[in-house]
Coordinates of C-alpha atoms and ligand atoms in Angstrom, one line a residue:
M1 CA -14.2 18.5 9.2
A2 CA -10.6 17.2 8.0
V3 CA -8.2 15.9 4.6
I4 CA -7.0 12.8 6.9
I5 CA -4.5 11.1 4.6
L6 CA -3.1 7.3 5.7
L7 CA -0.3 6.1 4.6
G8 CA 1.6 3.0 5.0
A9 CA 5.6 3.8 7.2
Q10 CA 7.2 1.1 5.8
W11 CA 7.1 -1.4 2.9
G12 CA 3.4 -1.5 2.6
D13 CA 1.5 -4.2 4.4
E14 CA 1.1 -2.6 7.6
G15 CA -1.8 -3.5 8.4
K16 CA -4.3 0.1 6.8
G17 CA -7.1 -1.9 5.9
K18 CA -7.8 -2.2 9.3
I19 CA -7.2 1.7 10.1
T20 CA -9.1 2.7 7.9
D21 CA -12.1 0.4 8.3
H22 CA -12.2 2.6 11.5
L23 CA -12.0 5.5 10.1
T24 CA -14.3 5.3 7.5
R25 CA -16.5 5.3 9.7
D26 CA -15.9 9.2 9.8
A27 CA -15.9 9.9 6.4
A28 CA -18.3 10.8 3.5
V29 CA -15.6 9.9 1.1
V30 CA -12.9 7.8 1.1
A31 CA -10.3 7.7 -1.6
R32 CA -7.6 6.1 -3.1
W33 CA -4.6 7.4 -4.7
N34 CA -1.6 5.3 -5.8
G35 CA -0.4 1.9 -7.6
G36 CA -3.2 -0.3 -8.6
D37 CA -4.1 -4.1 -7.6
N38 CA -0.6 -5.3 -6.7
A39 CA -2.6 -3.9 -3.2
G40 CA -4.1 -6.3 -1.6
H41 CA -6.3 -4.7 2.3
T42 CA -8.1 -7.2 3.9
V43 CA -11.1 -6.0 6.2
V44 CA -12.9 -7.5 8.6
W45 CA -16.5 -6.8 8.6
R46 CA -19.4 -8.0 10.1
G47 CA -17.9 -11.4 11.1
Q48 CA -17.0 -12.5 6.8
T49 CA -13.1 -11.4 5.6
F50 CA -13.2 -9.0 2.0
K51 CA -9.4 -8.6 0.7
F52 CA -9.7 -5.9 -1.2
H53 CA -7.1 -5.4 -4.4
L54 CA -8.4 -1.9 -6.2
L55 CA -11.8 -1.3 -4.2
P56 CA -11.2 1.6 -1.5
S57 CA -12.1 -0.2 1.8
G58 CA -14.5 2.4 2.1
I59 CA -16.6 0.3 -0.4
L60 CA -18.1 -1.9 2.3
Y61 CA -20.3 1.2 3.9
E62 CA -23.5 3.0 2.5
H63 CA -22.8 6.6 3.6
A64 CA -18.9 6.4 1.8
T65 CA -17.7 7.7 -1.6
C66 CA -15.7 6.1 -3.0
I67 CA -13.0 6.8 -5.5
I68 CA -9.9 5.8 -7.4
G69 CA -8.4 8.4 -8.4
S70 CA -6.3 9.4 -11.4
G71 CA -2.9 8.5 -9.8
V72 CA -4.0 5.1 -9.9
V73 CA -3.7 2.3 -12.2
V74 CA -7.1 0.4 -12.6
N75 CA -7.1 -3.2 -14.1
P76 CA -10.6 -3.4 -15.7
K77 CA -11.3 -7.0 -14.9
T78 CA -10.8 -6.7 -11.5
L79 CA -12.0 -4.1 -10.6
L80 CA -15.5 -5.8 -12.3
G81 CA -14.4 -9.1 -10.4
E82 CA -14.0 -6.6 -7.3
L83 CA -17.7 -5.2 -7.3
D84 CA -19.3 -8.9 -8.8
N85 CA -18.5 -10.0 -5.8
L86 CA -19.8 -7.2 -3.5
K87 CA -22.9 -7.4 -5.4
A88 CA -23.2 -11.2 -5.3
Q89 CA -23.4 -10.7 -1.5
G90 CA -26.2 -8.3 -1.6
L91 CA -23.6 -5.5 -0.9
P92 CA -24.1 -1.8 -2.8
T93 CA -21.3 -0.5 -5.0
A94 CA -23.0 2.3 -6.5
R95 CA -21.2 5.1 -4.1
L96 CA -17.7 4.5 -6.9
V97 CA -16.1 7.0 -8.7
I98 CA -13.4 6.0 -11.1
S99 CA -11.1 9.4 -12.0
G100 CA -10.7 9.8 -15.4
G101 CA -7.3 10.5 -15.2
A102 CA -6.8 7.3 -14.0
H103 CA -4.2 4.6 -16.6
L104 CA -5.8 1.5 -17.1
I105 CA -3.9 -1.8 -17.4
M106 CA -4.2 -3.7 -19.9
P107 CA -3.3 -7.8 -20.6
Y108 CA 0.1 -5.7 -23.1
H109 CA 1.2 -4.3 -19.5
I110 CA 1.1 -7.1 -17.1
A111 CA 3.2 -9.7 -20.1
L112 CA 5.8 -7.0 -20.3
D113 CA 6.1 -6.9 -16.5
G114 CA 6.4 -10.8 -16.3
A115 CA 8.8 -10.8 -19.4
S116 CA 10.9 -7.3 -17.8
E117 CA 11.4 -9.5 -14.8
S118 CA 12.2 -13.1 -16.9
S119 CA 14.9 -10.7 -18.6
R120 CA 16.0 -9.0 -15.2
G121 CA 17.3 -13.0 -14.2
E122 CA 18.8 -12.5 -10.4
K123 CA 18.4 -8.6 -10.4
K124 CA 14.9 -8.9 -10.2
I125 CA 12.3 -6.3 -8.5
G126 CA 10.1 -9.9 -7.7
T127 CA 7.0 -7.4 -9.0
T128 CA 3.2 -8.2 -8.2
K129 CA 3.4 -9.5 -12.1
R130 CA 0.4 -7.2 -12.1
G131 CA 1.6 -5.2 -15.0
I132 CA 2.1 -1.8 -12.6
G133 CA 5.2 -0.7 -14.1
P134 CA 4.6 -1.2 -18.0
T135 CA 1.3 1.0 -17.2
Y136 CA 3.4 3.9 -15.5
A137 CA 5.9 3.7 -17.9
D138 CA 3.3 3.7 -21.0
K139 CA 1.6 7.4 -18.5
A140 CA 4.7 9.0 -18.4
W141 CA 5.8 8.1 -22.1
R142 CA 1.9 9.6 -22.9
A143 CA 0.7 5.7 -24.7
G144 CA -1.2 4.6 -21.9
I145 CA -4.9 4.8 -21.9
R146 CA -7.0 6.6 -19.4
A147 CA -10.6 5.9 -17.9
V148 CA -11.8 8.9 -19.6
E149 CA -11.4 7.0 -22.9
M150 CA -14.1 4.6 -22.0
L151 CA -16.6 7.3 -22.4
D152 CA -16.2 6.7 -26.3
L153 CA -16.2 2.9 -27.1
D154 CA -15.0 3.8 -31.0
H155 CA -12.6 5.6 -29.7
F156 CA -11.8 3.6 -27.4
A157 CA -11.5 0.2 -29.1
Q158 CA -9.4 1.9 -31.3
R159 CA -6.9 2.8 -29.4
V160 CA -6.8 -0.4 -27.5
R161 CA -5.8 -2.4 -31.1
E162 CA -3.4 0.5 -31.6
Q163 CA -1.3 0.1 -28.6
A164 CA -1.7 -3.4 -28.3
E165 CA 0.0 -4.1 -31.8
A166 CA 2.3 -2.0 -30.2
R167 CA 3.7 -3.6 -28.0
N168 CA 3.0 -6.5 -29.3
I169 CA 6.3 -5.8 -31.0
W170 CA 7.7 -5.7 -28.5
L171 CA 6.8 -8.5 -26.6
T172 CA 7.7 -10.9 -29.9
Q173 CA 11.0 -8.9 -31.2
V174 CA 12.7 -7.5 -27.5
Y175 CA 11.5 -10.3 -25.3
G176 CA 11.1 -13.7 -27.8
Q177 CA 7.0 -14.4 -26.5
E178 CA 4.2 -15.3 -28.2
P179 CA 1.9 -11.7 -29.7
L180 CA -1.1 -11.2 -27.2
D181 CA -4.3 -11.8 -29.8
V182 CA -5.5 -7.9 -29.9
P183 CA -9.6 -8.8 -32.2
A184 CA -9.4 -11.0 -28.4
I185 CA -8.6 -8.0 -26.2
V186 CA -10.5 -4.9 -28.2
E187 CA -13.4 -7.1 -27.8
E188 CA -13.2 -8.6 -24.3
Y189 CA -12.1 -4.7 -23.1
T190 CA -14.2 -2.7 -24.6
E191 CA -17.1 -4.8 -22.9
Y192 CA -15.8 -3.6 -20.0
A193 CA -15.7 -0.4 -20.9
R194 CA -18.8 -0.5 -21.1
R195 CA -19.4 -1.9 -17.8
L196 CA -17.2 0.9 -16.0
A197 CA -18.4 3.8 -18.6
P198 CA -21.3 5.2 -16.4
M199 CA -18.7 4.9 -12.6
V200 CA -16.1 7.1 -14.5
G201 CA -16.2 10.8 -12.8
D202 CA -14.3 14.0 -12.3
A203 CA -13.4 12.8 -8.4
S204 CA -11.3 15.8 -8.1
L205 CA -14.3 17.6 -8.2
V206 CA -16.2 15.4 -6.1
I207 CA -13.2 15.5 -3.6
N208 CA -12.7 19.4 -3.7
E209 CA -16.9 20.1 -3.2
A210 CA -16.8 17.7 -0.1
I211 CA -14.0 19.3 1.2
A212 CA -16.1 22.3 0.8
A213 CA -19.1 21.4 2.7
G214 CA -17.2 20.3 5.1
K215 CA -17.4 16.5 5.0
T216 CA -14.8 14.3 6.2
V217 CA -12.6 13.2 3.7
L218 CA -9.7 9.9 3.9
C219 CA -7.3 9.2 1.1
E220 CA -6.4 6.2 1.6
G221 CA -2.7 4.8 0.2
A222 CA -1.7 1.4 -1.0
Q223 CA 1.9 0.2 -0.9
G224 CA 4.0 1.9 1.7
T225 CA 6.9 5.5 2.2
L226 CA 9.6 2.7 1.0
L227 CA 8.2 1.3 -2.3
D228 CA 7.7 4.8 -3.6
L229 CA 9.1 5.9 -6.5
D230 CA 11.0 9.1 -5.8
H231 CA 12.0 8.2 -2.1
G232 CA 12.1 4.4 -1.5
T233 CA 14.7 1.7 -1.7
Y234 CA 14.9 2.8 -5.9
P235 CA 15.5 0.3 -7.6
F236 CA 13.1 -1.9 -5.7
V237 CA 9.8 0.1 -5.5
T238 CA 7.5 0.3 -7.0
S239 CA 6.0 2.5 -10.0
S240 CA 3.3 5.4 -7.8
S241 CA 3.9 7.5 -5.2
P242 CA 2.4 6.2 -1.7
I243 CA 4.0 9.2 0.0
A244 CA 1.4 11.7 1.6
G245 CA 2.9 14.1 -1.6
G246 CA 1.1 11.6 -4.0
A247 CA -1.8 11.9 -2.4
C248 CA -2.6 15.6 -3.8
V249 CA -1.5 14.8 -6.8
G250 CA -2.8 11.8 -7.4
L251 CA -6.9 12.8 -6.6
G252 CA -6.2 16.8 -7.3
F253 CA -6.5 19.3 -4.6
G254 CA -4.5 21.4 -2.3
P255 CA -1.6 20.6 0.0
K256 CA -3.3 23.1 2.7
L257 CA -6.1 21.4 3.1
V258 CA -4.7 17.9 4.6
D259 CA -4.9 18.3 8.3
E260 CA -3.9 14.6 9.4
V261 CA -1.0 12.5 7.7
I262 CA -0.9 9.1 10.0
G263 CA 1.8 6.9 8.8
V264 CA 0.7 3.0 9.3
A265 CA 3.5 0.8 11.0
K266 CA 3.9 -2.0 12.3
A267 CA 4.9 -3.6 16.2
Y268 CA 7.9 -4.5 13.5
T269 CA 8.9 -5.0 10.3
T270 CA 7.9 -6.9 7.2
R271 CA 9.1 -6.9 3.5
V272 CA 8.4 -8.7 0.4
G273 CA 10.4 -8.6 -3.2
A274 CA 13.8 -7.7 -3.6
G275 CA 15.6 -5.2 -2.1
P276 CA 17.8 -4.8 1.9
M277 CA 16.3 -4.6 4.2
P278 CA 18.9 -4.4 7.7
T279 CA 16.7 -5.4 10.3
E280 CA 15.6 -9.2 8.5
L281 CA 15.7 -12.2 11.1
H282 CA 16.9 -15.6 9.2
D283 CA 16.4 -16.6 13.2
A284 CA 13.4 -18.7 14.9
V285 CA 12.7 -14.8 15.8
G286 CA 11.8 -14.7 12.1
D287 CA 10.1 -17.6 12.9
H288 CA 7.6 -16.1 14.9
L289 CA 7.1 -13.0 13.4
V290 CA 6.2 -14.7 10.2
E291 CA 3.6 -17.7 11.6
I292 CA 1.7 -15.6 14.4
G293 CA 2.1 -12.5 12.4
H294 CA 0.6 -14.8 9.3
E295 CA 3.2 -12.8 7.5
Y296 CA 1.6 -13.8 3.3
G297 CA 0.8 -11.7 0.7
T298 CA -2.6 -11.1 0.3
T299 CA -1.9 -10.4 -3.2
T300 CA 0.7 -13.1 -4.5
G301 CA 0.9 -15.5 -0.9
R302 CA 4.7 -15.1 -1.3
R303 CA 6.2 -15.5 2.5
R304 CA 7.4 -12.0 4.4
R305 CA 10.8 -11.4 5.1
A306 CA 10.2 -10.0 9.0
G307 CA 12.5 -8.6 11.4
W308 CA 12.2 -6.0 14.1
L309 CA 11.5 -2.4 14.4
D310 CA 13.6 -0.5 12.6
L311 CA 13.0 2.9 13.9
V312 CA 16.0 5.0 11.9
I313 CA 13.1 4.5 8.9
L314 CA 9.9 5.2 11.2
R315 CA 12.0 8.4 11.8
Y316 CA 12.6 8.4 7.8
A317 CA 9.0 8.3 7.2
A318 CA 7.5 11.0 9.3
R319 CA 9.8 13.3 7.3
I320 CA 9.4 12.0 4.1
N321 CA 5.7 12.6 5.0
G322 CA 5.3 15.1 7.2
L323 CA 3.7 11.8 9.5
T324 CA 1.0 13.5 13.3
Q325 CA 0.5 10.5 13.6
F326 CA 1.1 6.6 13.6
A327 CA -1.2 4.0 14.0
M328 CA 1.2 0.8 15.5
T329 CA 0.1 -2.7 13.9
K330 CA -0.1 -6.1 15.2
L331 CA 2.3 -5.3 19.2
D332 CA 0.2 -8.5 19.8
V333 CA 2.1 -10.8 18.3
L334 CA 5.6 -9.2 19.2
T335 CA 3.8 -11.1 23.1
G336 CA 6.2 -13.7 24.0
L337 CA 9.1 -12.5 23.0
D338 CA 12.2 -11.1 25.3
P339 CA 14.1 -9.1 24.5
V340 CA 12.3 -6.9 22.0
R341 CA 14.3 -5.2 20.0
V342 CA 14.0 -1.7 18.1
C343 CA 16.7 -0.7 16.0
V344 CA 17.9 2.7 16.1
A345 CA 20.5 3.4 13.5
Y346 CA 22.9 1.9 11.3
E347 CA 26.3 1.2 11.5
Y348 CA 27.9 1.6 7.6
R349 CA 32.1 0.7 7.6
G350 CA 32.4 1.7 11.2
Q351 CA 30.0 5.2 10.9
R352 CA 26.9 5.4 12.8
L353 CA 24.4 6.5 10.6
E354 CA 21.5 8.3 11.9
H355 CA 19.8 9.2 9.4
F356 CA 18.4 6.5 6.2
P357 CA 20.8 6.2 3.2
M358 CA 19.5 7.2 -0.5
D359 CA 21.6 5.0 -1.8
S360 CA 20.0 1.3 -1.2
R361 CA 23.7 -0.2 -1.9
V362 CA 24.7 2.2 1.2
L363 CA 21.4 0.3 3.1
E364 CA 22.5 -3.3 1.5
E365 CA 25.7 -3.0 3.8
C366 CA 24.2 -1.4 6.3
R367 CA 24.0 -2.9 10.0
P368 CA 21.8 -2.4 12.5
I369 CA 22.2 -1.0 15.8
Y370 CA 19.8 -2.0 18.5
E371 CA 18.2 -0.8 22.2
D372 CA 17.0 -3.9 24.4
L373 CA 13.4 -2.7 25.5
P374 CA 11.8 -5.9 27.8
G375 CA 9.8 -8.2 26.8
W376 CA 6.2 -9.2 27.9
D377 CA 4.2 -13.0 28.2
A378 CA 0.7 -11.2 29.1
D379 CA -2.2 -11.5 26.3
I380 CA -2.8 -8.0 25.5
S381 CA -5.5 -9.2 22.5
T382 CA -8.3 -8.3 25.0
T383 CA -6.8 -4.8 25.7
R384 CA -8.6 -1.8 24.3
S385 CA -6.3 0.5 26.9
L386 CA -2.9 1.6 26.7
E387 CA -2.9 2.4 30.6
E388 CA -4.7 -2.4 30.4
L389 CA -1.5 -2.8 29.3
P390 CA 1.6 -4.5 29.9
A391 CA 5.0 -1.8 31.1
A392 CA 6.3 -3.5 28.8
A393 CA 4.7 -3.5 25.7
R394 CA 4.1 -0.4 27.5
R395 CA 7.0 1.3 27.1
Y396 CA 7.4 -0.6 23.9
V397 CA 4.8 2.3 22.1
Q398 CA 6.5 5.0 24.2
R399 CA 10.0 4.2 23.5
V400 CA 9.1 4.3 19.0
E401 CA 7.3 7.6 19.8
E402 CA 10.6 9.1 22.3
L403 CA 12.9 7.7 19.3
T404 CA 10.5 9.8 16.1
G405 CA 8.9 12.6 17.8
V406 CA 5.8 11.1 16.8
P407 CA 2.7 10.7 18.7
V408 CA 1.2 6.7 18.6
T409 CA -2.6 7.4 18.7
M410 CA -4.0 3.3 17.6
I411 CA -2.6 0.3 18.5
S412 CA -4.1 -3.3 16.7
V413 CA -3.7 -5.8 19.0
G414 CA -5.1 -8.2 16.7
P415 CA -6.9 -8.4 12.9
A416 CA -10.6 -8.4 14.8
R417 CA -12.7 -4.5 14.2
E418 CA -12.8 -4.2 17.9
Q419 CA -9.0 -5.0 18.6
L420 CA -8.3 -1.6 18.7
I421 CA -6.4 1.0 21.0
R422 CA -7.6 4.4 20.4
R423 CA -5.9 6.3 22.5
R424 CA -7.7 9.8 21.0
P425 CA -9.6 10.6 17.9
A426 CA -7.8 10.8 14.9
H427 CA -9.1 14.8 13.6
Ligands
IMP501 P1 4.9 -4.1 -8.5 O1 3.9 -2.6 -7.5 O2 4.5 -5.1 -8.9 O3 6.0 -3.8 -9.4 O4 5.8 -4.4 -7.1 C1 7.1 -3.5 -7.5 C2 8.5 -4.1 -5.4 O5 6.8 -3.4 -4.9 C3 8.0 -5.0 -5.0 O6 8.8 -5.6 -4.2 C4 6.8 -5.7 -4.7 O7 6.7 -6.8 -3.7 C5 6.2 -4.7 -3.8 N1 4.9 -3.9 -3.3 C6 3.5 -4.0 -4.3 N2 2.9 -3.5 -3.6 C7 2.9 -4.5 -2.5 C8 1.8 -4.1 -1.4 O8 0.5 -4.6 -1.9 N3 2.2 -4.8 -0.2 C9 3.5 -4.5 0.1 N4 4.8 -4.9 -1.0 C10 4.5 -4.8 -2.6

């Protein structure tokens, strides 16, 4: 048995879905602790590609109980859409528990997200416009609607009416937008609540009982370390805690129960949305990474920004999360590039920085200091062990281990499920 936290070590989109999918085979519980339908997890299963925004990737496995924790924000419409979609394909969905403490994303949150982004002009965050920030803001402001409130439909309808009316004042008077149709929202969302209510439960209890019974619990992070509200590149972050500590908060179990913390990192770096990114490339290598790596967002379809692997970031991720392992994804995308470069430190106003800076404005001025490593040409997409990789690819992996102090235990060499090198069991 083990409690495993799996999370993004960069700016999200590291390919966590595939690694989660592998680890779910041994897990009794798969639980999401943060974010909402701003995430996009792609899983290739029995030859079919599934894209989830809200459901834990474990939903495809009949043996796993899936949990949406209190730290997640739930768009009821998206969730029902994903469940209906799976049901239509004959796949079971009965093992989902939505924590009563999870907050609901309402239409006024989505409207406020869009209005607030437009009002920022040049200073846009580049959000996914899914209402994530305003929903967490309402949570912190103690005005949010929680999943547990769906268990009493009269009470729920009343709360939705009050909140929608209150947020209409912001929309019209602060942002000059048209008001939302409150009775229509109350009717639509009360129906969603009626459908979702049977899935609402005490997620913390389910998880802690599973741990006590010696089962394996896999905590599946969304987004990535640098998008963390406290430790990311603020203000260009999301509004939740994608870091390891967030798993305990968002699911309701104690930190001493955690056995492994796996950071998923691409073999290079990408970012969507605004904000500094020291290794970003605007040249043919950048185009190679985007096109060969299919770097377009699962949720918004936006082209991702791409650049060389930044080891200052990975060292930071190792520290903030207490990583015990890395899973490196998309190593195959580097095939054909020579040299391959890794950023080992930054130069900031003539000084060498070894540590990731706290201030995004400092990061904006940081220039990468690279170490060049030899590239490789051979197709590595069919390799299944480290020994089969070309010496240069092995050297690349080894250098990441040396410069971060964290072992790389899994290496993904293509999108398909079996295109994975596992150097040892996860726990
Ligand atoms: P929000 O989470 O929609 O508020 O967006 C805030 C920032 O997080 C933006 O830069 C988004 O592009 C980024 N973001 C949110 N979710 C993801 C994700 O799943 N992958 C990568 N970036 C994300």
